[in-house]
Protein backbone atom coordinates (compact mmCIF):
# COMPACT_ATOMS: atom_id res chain seq x y z
CA MET A 1 94.31 35.69 118.24
CA ILE A 2 93.80 39.02 119.84
CA ALA A 3 96.69 40.51 117.85
CA ALA A 4 95.21 39.29 114.57
CA LYS A 5 91.85 40.80 115.45
CA LYS A 6 93.50 44.16 116.22
CA ASN A 7 95.33 44.08 112.92
CA ARG A 8 92.09 43.54 111.03
CA THR A 9 90.46 46.36 112.93
CA THR A 10 93.38 48.65 112.23
CA LEU A 11 93.35 47.69 108.56
CA LEU A 12 89.61 48.32 108.39
CA LEU A 13 90.02 51.73 109.98
CA ILE A 14 92.83 52.59 107.59
CA THR A 15 90.72 51.43 104.66
CA VAL A 16 87.70 53.42 105.78
CA THR A 17 89.91 56.43 106.40
CA CYS A 18 91.45 56.16 102.95
CA LEU A 19 88.02 55.85 101.38
CA LEU A 20 86.81 58.91 103.23
CA VAL A 21 89.90 60.87 102.28
CA GLY A 22 89.55 59.78 98.67
CA TYR A 23 85.86 60.69 98.67
CA LEU A 24 86.59 64.11 100.12
CA LEU A 25 89.40 64.68 97.63
CA GLY A 26 87.08 63.69 94.81
CA ILE A 27 84.38 66.07 95.99
CA GLN A 28 86.92 68.88 96.32
CA TYR A 29 88.23 68.20 92.83
CA LEU A 30 84.73 68.27 91.35
CA SER A 31 83.97 71.44 93.26
CA ASN A 32 87.13 73.09 91.96
CA GLN A 33 86.28 72.02 88.44
CA GLN A 34 82.77 73.46 88.72
CA GLU A 35 84.09 76.69 90.18
CA SER A 36 86.66 76.93 87.41
CA GLN A 37 83.97 76.37 84.78
CA LYS A 38 81.72 78.87 86.54
CA ASP A 39 84.53 81.42 86.63
CA ASN A 40 85.15 80.87 82.95
CA GLN A 41 81.45 81.29 82.25
CA ASP A 42 81.33 84.45 84.38
CA VAL A 43 84.29 85.92 82.52
CA THR A 44 82.64 85.12 79.18
CA LEU A 45 79.38 86.67 80.32
CA LEU A 46 81.22 89.72 81.59
CA ARG A 47 83.01 90.08 78.27
CA GLN A 48 79.73 89.77 76.40
CA GLU A 49 78.08 92.27 78.71
CA LEU A 50 81.02 94.64 78.33
CA GLN A 51 80.78 94.35 74.56
CA LYS A 52 77.09 95.14 74.71
CA LYS A 53 77.80 98.17 76.91
CA ARG A 54 80.42 99.37 74.47
CA GLU A 55 78.00 98.99 71.56
CA ASN A 56 75.31 100.84 73.49
CA ASN A 57 77.75 103.63 74.33
CA MET A 58 78.75 103.91 70.69
CA ASN A 59 75.09 104.11 69.67
CA LEU A 60 74.40 106.70 72.34
CA GLN A 61 77.41 108.73 71.22
CA ALA A 62 76.15 108.60 67.64
CA ASP A 63 72.71 109.76 68.81
CA ILE A 64 74.28 112.59 70.80
CA GLU A 65 76.29 113.76 67.80
CA LYS A 66 73.19 113.56 65.60
CA SER A 67 71.14 115.51 68.13
CA HIS A 68 73.91 118.09 68.42
CA GLY A 69 73.90 118.53 64.65
CA LEU A 70 70.12 118.96 64.64
CA LEU A 71 70.41 121.48 67.48
CA GLN A 72 72.87 123.53 65.45
CA GLN A 73 70.49 123.43 62.49
CA TYR A 74 67.60 124.54 64.70
CA ARG A 75 69.69 127.38 66.13
CA SER A 76 70.66 128.51 62.64
CA SER A 77 67.02 128.33 61.57
CA ILE A 78 65.95 130.33 64.62
CA LYS A 79 68.59 132.98 63.90
CA GLU A 80 67.47 133.18 60.29
CA ALA A 81 63.83 133.35 61.40
CA ASP A 82 64.69 136.08 63.92
CA SER A 83 66.56 138.01 61.26
CA PHE A 84 63.62 137.66 58.90
CA SER A 85 61.24 138.72 61.68
CA VAL A 86 63.35 141.81 62.46
CA ILE A 87 63.51 142.72 58.78
CA GLN A 88 59.77 142.18 58.41
CA GLU A 89 59.06 144.36 61.45
CA GLU A 90 61.33 147.09 60.07
CA ILE A 91 59.57 146.95 56.70
CA GLU A 92 56.18 147.26 58.41
CA ARG A 93 57.46 150.15 60.53
CA LEU A 94 58.75 151.99 57.46
CA GLN A 95 55.53 151.32 55.58
CA THR A 96 53.56 152.76 58.47
CA LEU A 97 55.89 155.73 58.80
CA THR A 98 55.73 156.58 55.11
CA GLY A 99 52.00 155.98 54.97
CA SER A 100 52.22 153.16 52.42
CA ALA A 101 50.28 150.80 54.70
CA GLY A 102 46.83 151.19 56.22
CA VAL A 103 46.58 151.51 59.99
CA GLU A 104 43.89 150.94 62.60
CA GLY A 105 43.40 152.05 66.17
CA GLN A 106 41.51 154.27 68.56
CA GLY A 107 41.63 157.97 68.01
CA LEU A 108 39.85 161.27 67.57
CA ILE A 109 37.91 162.82 64.70
CA VAL A 110 38.00 166.62 64.46
CA ARG A 111 35.45 168.32 62.20
CA ILE A 112 35.81 172.00 61.35
CA GLU A 113 32.30 173.19 60.52
CA ASP A 114 30.52 176.50 60.10
CA ILE A 115 28.68 177.68 63.17
CA PRO A 116 24.96 177.60 62.32
CA TYR A 117 23.52 181.07 61.79
CA ASP A 118 20.88 182.35 64.17
CA ASP A 119 18.03 184.28 62.60
CA ASN A 120 18.44 186.89 65.32
CA ASP A 121 22.11 187.48 64.45
CA SER A 122 22.86 190.76 62.77
CA TYR A 123 25.15 191.19 59.77
CA PHE A 124 27.76 192.78 62.00
CA GLU A 125 27.91 189.78 64.30
CA ASN A 126 28.70 187.54 61.32
CA TYR A 127 31.05 190.01 59.74
CA PHE A 128 34.08 188.05 60.92
CA ASP A 129 33.01 184.87 59.11
CA GLU A 130 36.43 184.09 57.68
CA ILE A 131 37.94 181.41 55.48
CA VAL A 132 40.09 178.67 57.01
CA TYR A 133 43.55 178.85 55.49
CA ASP A 134 46.34 176.34 55.10
CA ASP A 135 48.18 177.80 58.09
CA ASP A 136 45.18 177.07 60.32
CA LEU A 137 45.05 173.43 59.24
CA ARG A 138 48.80 172.96 59.56
CA TYR A 139 48.69 174.50 63.03
CA LEU A 140 46.01 172.03 64.13
CA VAL A 141 47.65 169.01 62.47
CA ASN A 142 51.06 169.77 63.99
CA GLU A 143 49.54 170.17 67.44
CA LEU A 144 47.81 166.79 67.16
CA PHE A 145 51.10 165.15 66.16
CA ALA A 146 52.84 166.88 69.07
CA SER A 147 50.13 165.55 71.41
CA GLY A 148 50.78 161.93 70.49
CA ALA A 149 48.87 161.30 67.27
CA ARG A 150 50.71 158.53 65.43
CA HIS A 151 48.83 158.62 62.12
CA MET A 152 46.56 161.18 60.56
CA ALA A 153 44.38 161.87 57.53
CA LEU A 154 42.82 165.11 56.31
CA ASN A 155 39.57 164.72 54.37
CA GLY A 156 40.51 161.08 53.71
CA HIS A 157 44.03 161.85 52.47
CA ARG A 158 46.86 160.25 54.46
CA ILE A 159 49.33 162.71 55.96
CA THR A 160 52.95 161.58 55.60
CA PRO A 161 56.31 163.21 56.43
CA THR A 162 56.39 164.60 52.86
CA THR A 163 52.80 165.89 52.84
CA TYR A 164 52.32 169.61 52.32
CA ILE A 165 49.18 171.65 52.92
CA ARG A 166 48.97 174.96 51.08
CA THR A 167 46.51 177.46 49.69
CA VAL A 168 46.38 177.85 45.92
CA GLY A 169 43.90 180.47 44.78
CA ASP A 170 40.61 179.82 46.53
CA ASN A 171 41.44 176.18 47.30
CA ILE A 172 43.46 174.36 49.91
CA LEU A 173 45.59 171.57 48.46
CA ILE A 174 46.84 168.56 50.34
CA ASP A 175 49.80 167.56 48.19
CA THR A 176 48.22 168.12 44.75
CA ILE A 177 44.61 167.32 45.66
CA PRO A 178 42.13 170.12 46.43
CA ILE A 179 39.94 169.70 49.52
CA ASN A 180 36.78 171.53 50.54
CA THR A 181 34.82 172.20 53.70
CA PRO A 182 33.95 170.67 56.02
CA TYR A 183 37.52 169.80 56.96
CA ILE A 184 37.75 166.48 58.75
CA ILE A 185 40.90 165.33 60.54
CA GLU A 186 41.22 161.70 61.62
CA ALA A 187 43.97 161.12 64.18
CA ILE A 188 44.99 157.74 65.63
CA GLY A 189 46.24 158.04 69.19
CA ASP A 190 44.98 158.41 72.74
CA PRO A 191 41.60 160.10 72.14
CA ALA A 192 41.37 161.60 75.62
CA LEU A 193 44.86 163.09 75.37
CA LEU A 194 44.24 164.50 71.90
CA GLU A 195 40.92 166.02 72.91
CA SER A 196 42.30 167.61 76.06
CA SER A 197 45.22 169.06 74.09
CA ILE A 198 42.85 170.76 71.65
CA LYS A 199 40.79 172.20 74.47
CA ILE A 200 43.75 173.34 76.58
CA LYS A 201 45.53 175.00 73.65
CA GLY A 202 42.41 177.04 72.89
CA PHE A 203 41.69 175.77 69.38
CA GLU A 204 37.94 175.97 69.93
CA GLU A 205 38.18 179.68 70.75
CA TYR A 206 40.66 180.21 67.90
CA PHE A 207 38.31 178.81 65.25
CA SER A 208 35.22 180.39 66.79
CA ILE A 209 36.66 183.80 65.82
CA MET A 210 36.27 182.64 62.21
CA ASN A 211 32.70 181.53 62.93
CA LYS A 212 33.83 177.90 62.91
CA GLN A 213 33.25 175.21 65.46
CA LEU A 214 35.28 172.11 66.26
CA VAL A 215 33.21 168.94 66.62
CA LEU A 216 35.26 166.34 68.50
CA GLU A 217 34.38 162.65 68.42
CA ARG A 218 36.25 159.87 70.18
CA ILE A 219 36.46 156.65 68.18
CA ASP A 220 37.29 153.24 69.65
CA LYS A 221 38.46 151.87 66.32
CA MET A 222 39.13 153.76 63.13
CA ARG A 223 41.02 152.92 59.96
CA ILE A 224 43.21 155.28 57.99
CA SER A 225 43.89 154.23 54.41
CA PRO A 226 47.42 154.20 52.97
CA PHE A 227 48.87 157.07 51.00
CA ARG A 228 47.84 156.73 47.35
CA GLY A 229 49.96 159.41 45.73
CA SER A 230 53.63 159.58 44.88
CA PRO A 231 56.21 161.03 47.27
CA TYR A 232 58.27 162.24 44.33
CA ILE A 233 57.84 165.49 42.42
CA ARG A 234 58.00 164.43 38.81
CA GLU A 235 57.33 167.76 37.10
CA MET A 236 60.34 169.59 38.50
CA LYS A 237 63.49 169.82 36.38
CA PRO A 238 66.86 171.31 37.20
CA LEU A 239 67.30 174.89 36.06
CA GLU A 240 69.64 175.23 33.12
CA GLU A 241 72.22 177.90 33.57
CA LYS A 242 72.29 180.52 30.85
CA THR A 243 75.59 181.18 29.26
CA SER A 244 76.48 184.78 28.63
CA GLY A 245 76.83 185.48 24.91
């Protein structure tokens, strides 16, 4: 009786143990299946994510190449614009140098006027009332240029590198245009420097000998018109050589 009871107990324990082992094996199998499915899902997601990254990289590379092309175009445009700007500046410089463009700036106006006569002056004291010649004007103009004047006009006529001032008969010509007193020189430059140069070089005393006075006026802003004439001498022709007969 006791042996039969022990056998049933042993059988029950074995049965319970088998059930537990089977249950645990089942749980482990399900867990492995889920992990396998999860791993497969993770791999798929990783592949999809990798594909997206590759597509994004390709798009970014395309954008970089496009931006690089635009940058090259901008650089070329900037170089062309710089070249155009340099050319434009050179044209303006040459126009200013040749007098074909008007200019503005501060400067000095020099008027050469007759000294007013005093009723008490005798004829002898005014005996040295002389005419201003072309040499006198050229002397003054050249000194103003040497003192820093950048642009100049004489009686409204622009002075250029080809301008000549000469006496013809009783008239002074600037190029081919006669000018009369009072002589007015407009010079663009540092007005203080130009004025001090005239005073230091003794131009006031020089012209006073001819009974002339220099009236100096500093101007904050003056305009000198462009040269209106032609820099070419059209009337001159080459001399034909005579053949001996």
